[in-house]
Amino acid sequence: MSTSKNVITRRDFIRTGSCFAVGGLAGLPLIIQASVKKPDKSRVILIRDKNVIHDGGSLQGPILENILDEAMTTILDVKDSKSAWQHLFNPDDIVGIKSNVWGPLPTPKTLEAALRTRLINAGVRKENIDIDDRGIRGNPVFNTSTALINVRPLRTHHWSGLGTLIKNYIMFVSSPWQYHGRACERLGHIWNRPEIKDKTRLNILVMLTPLFHGVGPHHFSQAYVWPYGGLIVSTDPVAADAVGAQIIQAKRNEYFKKYRPISPPPRHIEAADKQFGVGNSSSDRIELIKMGWKKDILI
Amino acid sequence: MKTATLWRIYFYSMIAGFISLMMTSSATADSFRVLQESLPKKINGWTASAEDRIYNERSIFDYINGAAEVYRAYNLKQCLARRYSIEKGPAIVLDIFDMGSPRDAFGVFTHDTDGNAVSVGQDGRYRPGWLSFWKHRYFISIYMEEETAEAEKAVMELGRIVASKIRESGNKPELLLKLPKDGLQTQSIRYLHHPIILNYHYYISDENILNISPHTDAVLASYQRGDHEARLLIVKYPDTKTAEDASRNFYKSYLPDADTNGTARLEDGKWAAALQKGELLIIVLEADTREAAHHFLTSIH
């Protein structure tokens, strides 16, 4: 039984009103300050195209590539997509693309291929690029990487409330279950590990057919995905996740016809900002640029 | 009694225990296989895949991403996964979780009780795309990969057939009888004996300050009495001493400011209270008034 004087309880959270009271994994102090320098404001591109998902549900590759390129040029204020990629990556980089293979809603292969192609066009050597998810800890490209791209679909998640860009890096640790406490609030801690910190140059939250509610052991029903037809692109994963979370919450409210909070609450997004300094989660620190299809945008 | 005699008794007891364990395990596996063999190969036009997949408490992680820990927290023995498909329609996935005991089958069922009550198995619930129920030591989940009227009909039919193949029903844990009836939100009942499950439904602390373990029973429930709401947790320990230790630790870590009645005002204005009675630790996690918190404590025996 615990007799630690540093036990953190629900009351600590009520007292402080947010995530500030939580410590990291064992050994971290009760309150730690964000140790990473964050940008004052994070630019987030939300881009949509109503035709990227056909009525039959199939993904239209060329349209997806178009919206990816538009997002990239806008986020970096450059004239074309190639310049954007060259701005973020140089020919000497070794790039791991952290994808997500979750069966019902994986990162689309078309998007993975588009990212690989654009890296090659920017001058990165083919052999210095790899795409992986569950094997990243043993992947030589990831183990020697100088840069990372983080790409995954947004979905609700049993333990963390949302399967986010922040959450996508849990495969970098050997014991993911250690992060499941209090709705995976300490996920931001992973981003400060030496082998990861400051390596992520690009984050893409796939909003083509997000999952806004999960049921059953497999946490999936086709009833709870919808053709949103978008991508959220940012160099700041926290800001991208914060925007995505708002859209999911709005969809839940619309679908259930009442306020139906994401459960459990995705506390890890705010914690990644306030506790671990990974990025910005507050709307006043996010420059959201909406592009393309506006109907039912939900934000 | 002589030492040699004692050793002989000990030796034969061990042998008898081992044989009994092996027989129980074998009987469990046999009935699981019997159930598997009795399942329909076809249902309303859907056809079962050639082979079922069977997972144990370790390999379940290969099958269920994330939530596998929930099943392990309820002592999963094995899981049978069968996929039914049809040419033009969504696949239907039948998962039968052998939890080893009715209390664990009921417990894992209470992890998610959303949806509408349906007359399938014990306490059947249906929400879009997913049917769940428990019966005896089994928890059954049937979901369709896409919701259609035909698939829903097949899911319900399959559920009824599976339930009929499990002859025995299970009793709910006796601890539930301790819950006061007045204002009880039955759909909110969670039965558990693992801290990770308690923290999922109601976060208490980052450490296991209540000493929840496989040897404890716990039930969590919400109440609505008029305009007043409350959350109640009752934990039953294997003995009074363990309950006393847990109570002491809970007061120290969670209610250090409790008054002489064991009641404290929380930071959000609600009231919490705890009282140990023999093997039981009764905790009002939150109540709108001090009187309501006190009333819960005194009404449970």
Tab-separated table of N, CA, C and O in Angstrom, chain B residues 169-218:
chain	number	residue	atom	x	y	z
B	169	SER	N	-26.820	-19.402	-15.778
B	169	SER	CA	-26.734	-17.959	-15.570
B	169	SER	C	-25.808	-17.712	-14.393
B	169	SER	O	-25.541	-18.612	-13.598
B	170	GLY	N	-25.339	-16.497	-14.289
B	170	GLY	CA	-24.425	-16.172	-13.187
B	170	GLY	C	-25.078	-15.248	-12.188
B	170	GLY	O	-25.994	-14.488	-12.537
B	171	ASN	N	-24.611	-15.316	-10.964
B	171	ASN	CA	-25.087	-14.385	-9.942
B	171	ASN	C	-24.208	-13.146	-9.936
B	171	ASN	O	-22.990	-13.236	-10.070
B	172	LYS	N	-24.855	-12.004	-9.738
B	172	LYS	CA	-24.068	-10.781	-9.600
B	172	LYS	C	-23.353	-10.801	-8.252
B	172	LYS	O	-23.819	-11.450	-7.314
B	173	PRO	N	-22.239	-10.097	-8.151
B	173	PRO	CA	-21.509	-10.086	-6.874
B	173	PRO	C	-22.400	-9.613	-5.722
B	173	PRO	O	-23.179	-8.670	-5.877
B	174	GLU	N	-22.264	-10.282	-4.598
B	174	GLU	CA	-23.103	-9.969	-3.435
B	174	GLU	C	-22.922	-8.534	-2.953
B	174	GLU	O	-23.827	-7.948	-2.367
B	175	LEU	N	-21.747	-7.988	-3.223
B	175	LEU	CA	-21.472	-6.634	-2.739
B	175	LEU	C	-22.483	-5.622	-3.272
B	175	LEU	O	-22.738	-4.598	-2.639
B	176	LEU	N	-23.062	-5.917	-4.428
B	176	LEU	CA	-24.037	-4.987	-5.004
B	176	LEU	C	-25.249	-4.803	-4.097
B	176	LEU	O	-25.925	-3.768	-4.146
B	177	LEU	N	-25.513	-5.820	-3.280
B	177	LEU	CA	-26.668	-5.737	-2.373
B	177	LEU	C	-26.472	-4.657	-1.313
B	177	LEU	O	-27.432	-4.215	-0.683
B	178	LYS	N	-25.240	-4.241	-1.124
B	178	LYS	CA	-24.962	-3.189	-0.133
B	178	LYS	C	-25.371	-1.805	-0.634
B	178	LYS	O	-25.474	-0.864	0.139
B	179	LEU	N	-25.532	-1.675	-1.944
B	179	LEU	CA	-25.859	-0.357	-2.497
B	179	LEU	C	-27.278	0.043	-2.106
B	179	LEU	O	-28.230	-0.708	-2.379
B	180	PRO	N	-27.454	1.203	-1.477
B	180	PRO	CA	-28.822	1.667	-1.187
B	180	PRO	C	-29.618	1.798	-2.479
B	180	PRO	O	-29.068	2.208	-3.510
B	181	LYS	N	-30.884	1.432	-2.433
B	181	LYS	CA	-31.712	1.442	-3.655
B	181	LYS	C	-32.185	2.848	-4.039
B	181	LYS	O	-32.350	3.145	-5.215
B	182	ASP	N	-32.432	3.666	-3.024
B	182	ASP	CA	-33.010	4.981	-3.264
B	182	ASP	C	-32.098	5.855	-4.131
B	182	ASP	O	-31.012	6.239	-3.699
B	183	GLY	N	-32.542	6.144	-5.326
B	183	GLY	CA	-31.803	7.043	-6.211
B	183	GLY	C	-30.669	6.390	-6.974
B	183	GLY	O	-29.938	7.076	-7.708
B	184	LEU	N	-30.502	5.081	-6.839
B	184	LEU	CA	-29.396	4.390	-7.510
B	184	LEU	C	-29.567	4.444	-9.034
B	184	LEU	O	-30.622	4.079	-9.560
B	185	GLN	N	-28.546	4.888	-9.733
B	185	GLN	CA	-28.537	4.888	-11.203
B	185	GLN	C	-27.933	3.555	-11.639
B	185	GLN	O	-26.704	3.405	-11.686
B	186	THR	N	-28.798	2.598	-11.921
B	186	THR	CA	-28.298	1.227	-12.115
B	186	THR	C	-27.291	1.121	-13.267
B	186	THR	O	-26.373	0.301	-13.222
B	187	GLN	N	-27.467	1.955	-14.274
B	187	GLN	CA	-26.548	1.893	-15.418
B	187	GLN	C	-25.151	2.413	-15.066
B	187	GLN	O	-24.209	2.231	-15.826
B	188	SER	N	-25.048	3.063	-13.909
B	188	SER	CA	-23.746	3.621	-13.510
B	188	SER	C	-22.928	2.639	-12.681
B	188	SER	O	-21.772	2.918	-12.359
B	189	ILE	N	-23.494	1.496	-12.345
B	189	ILE	CA	-22.794	0.548	-11.466
B	189	ILE	C	-21.553	-0.011	-12.165
B	189	ILE	O	-21.630	-0.501	-13.293
B	190	ARG	N	-20.407	0.084	-11.490
B	190	ARG	CA	-19.178	-0.523	-11.986
B	190	ARG	C	-18.648	-1.438	-10.886
B	190	ARG	O	-18.416	-0.975	-9.767
B	191	TYR	N	-18.448	-2.681	-11.242
B	191	TYR	CA	-17.896	-3.634	-10.291
B	191	TYR	C	-16.455	-3.916	-10.690
B	191	TYR	O	-16.169	-4.149	-11.872
B	192	LEU	N	-15.536	-3.886	-9.749
B	192	LEU	CA	-14.120	-3.965	-10.130
B	192	LEU	C	-13.264	-4.484	-8.982
B	192	LEU	O	-13.686	-4.497	-7.827
B	193	HIS	N	-12.068	-4.879	-9.331
B	193	HIS	CA	-11.072	-5.175	-8.316
B	193	HIS	C	-9.669	-4.918	-8.850
B	193	HIS	O	-8.742	-5.713	-8.661
B	194	HIS	N	-9.549	-3.818	-9.553
B	194	HIS	CA	-8.228	-3.407	-10.039
B	194	HIS	C	-8.197	-1.870	-10.028
B	194	HIS	O	-9.130	-1.229	-10.520
B	195	PRO	N	-7.103	-1.289	-9.506
B	195	PRO	CA	-7.073	0.178	-9.406
B	195	PRO	C	-7.140	0.894	-10.749
B	195	PRO	O	-7.664	2.008	-10.834
B	196	ILE	N	-6.639	0.253	-11.796
B	196	ILE	CA	-6.664	0.914	-13.107
B	196	ILE	C	-8.112	1.129	-13.585
B	196	ILE	O	-8.429	2.124	-14.236
B	197	ILE	N	-8.982	0.202	-13.212
B	197	ILE	CA	-10.391	0.335	-13.601
B	197	ILE	C	-11.078	1.414	-12.756
B	197	ILE	O	-11.853	2.226	-13.273
B	198	LEU	N	-10.767	1.429	-11.482
B	198	LEU	CA	-11.343	2.477	-10.624
B	198	LEU	C	-10.922	3.850	-11.123
B	198	LEU	O	-11.752	4.752	-11.266
B	199	ASN	N	-9.646	3.999	-11.411
B	199	ASN	CA	-9.169	5.304	-11.871
B	199	ASN	C	-9.745	5.685	-13.228
B	199	ASN	O	-9.874	6.862	-13.534
B	200	TYR	N	-10.081	4.708	-14.038
B	200	TYR	CA	-10.696	5.006	-15.336
B	200	TYR	C	-12.085	5.628	-15.130
B	200	TYR	O	-12.435	6.615	-15.771
B	201	HIS	N	-12.838	5.036	-14.215
B	201	HIS	CA	-14.212	5.524	-14.018
B	201	HIS	C	-14.280	6.706	-13.060
B	201	HIS	O	-15.138	7.567	-13.186
B	202	TYR	N	-13.379	6.702	-12.088
B	202	TYR	CA	-13.350	7.812	-11.131
B	202	TYR	C	-11.923	7.931	-10.616
B	202	TYR	O	-11.510	7.162	-9.751
B	203	TYR	N	-11.222	8.892	-11.160
B	203	TYR	CA	-9.814	9.019	-10.781
B	203	TYR	C	-9.708	9.407	-9.316
B	203	TYR	O	-10.294	10.401	-8.879
B	204	ILE	N	-8.944	8.641	-8.549
B	204	ILE	CA	-8.744	8.959	-7.137
B	204	ILE	C	-7.315	9.421	-6.875
B	204	ILE	O	-7.107	10.483	-6.309
B	205	SER	N	-6.352	8.631	-7.305
B	205	SER	CA	-4.968	9.047	-7.059
B	205	SER	C	-4.018	8.278	-7.963
B	205	SER	O	-4.393	7.264	-8.556
B	206	ASP	N	-2.797	8.770	-8.028
B	206	ASP	CA	-1.821	8.110	-8.899
B	206	ASP	C	-1.258	6.853	-8.249
B	206	ASP	O	-0.575	6.080	-8.897
B	207	GLU	N	-1.512	6.679	-6.967
B	207	GLU	CA	-1.083	5.443	-6.300
B	207	GLU	C	-2.318	4.712	-5.783
B	207	GLU	O	-3.376	5.309	-5.608
B	208	ASN	N	-2.120	3.436	-5.503
B	208	ASN	CA	-3.248	2.595	-5.103
B	208	ASN	C	-3.520	2.771	-3.610
B	208	ASN	O	-3.320	1.863	-2.814
B	209	ILE	N	-3.999	3.961	-3.242
B	209	ILE	CA	-4.141	4.282	-1.817
B	209	ILE	C	-5.233	3.462	-1.133
B	209	ILE	O	-5.268	3.372	0.082
B	210	LEU	N	-6.129	2.864	-1.911
B	210	LEU	CA	-7.184	2.040	-1.310
B	210	LEU	C	-6.809	0.560	-1.272
B	210	LEU	O	-7.609	-0.266	-0.843
B	211	ASN	N	-5.626	0.265	-1.740
B	211	ASN	CA	-5.173	-1.122	-1.766
B	211	ASN	C	-6.180	-2.042	-2.467
B	211	ASN	O	-6.495	-3.130	-1.994
B	212	ILE	N	-6.676	-1.575	-3.598
B	212	ILE	CA	-7.564	-2.407	-4.423
B	212	ILE	C	-6.705	-3.511	-5.039
B	212	ILE	O	-5.619	-3.249	-5.559
B	213	SER	N	-7.189	-4.735	-4.974
B	213	SER	CA	-6.403	-5.863	-5.487
B	213	SER	C	-7.347	-6.976	-5.921
B	213	SER	O	-8.557	-6.887	-5.707
B	214	PRO	N	-6.794	-8.045	-6.508
B	214	PRO	CA	-7.670	-9.169	-6.877
B	214	PRO	C	-8.406	-9.756	-5.673
B	214	PRO	O	-9.404	-10.455	-5.832
B	215	HIS	N	-7.919	-9.442	-4.463
B	215	HIS	CA	-8.569	-9.985	-3.261
B	215	HIS	C	-9.648	-9.059	-2.711
B	215	HIS	O	-10.245	-9.344	-1.681
B	216	THR	N	-9.843	-7.920	-3.351
B	216	THR	CA	-10.893	-7.009	-2.892
B	216	THR	C	-12.000	-6.938	-3.932
B	216	THR	O	-11.747	-7.094	-5.128
B	217	ASP	N	-13.191	-6.688	-3.438
B	217	ASP	CA	-14.323	-6.387	-4.317
B	217	ASP	C	-14.628	-4.910	-4.152
B	217	ASP	O	-14.559	-4.394	-3.038
B	218	ALA	N	-14.976	-4.269	-5.238
B	218	ALA	CA	-15.366	-2.865	-5.104
B	218	ALA	C	-16.517	-2.583	-6.047
B	218	ALA	O	-16.593	-3.159	-7.136
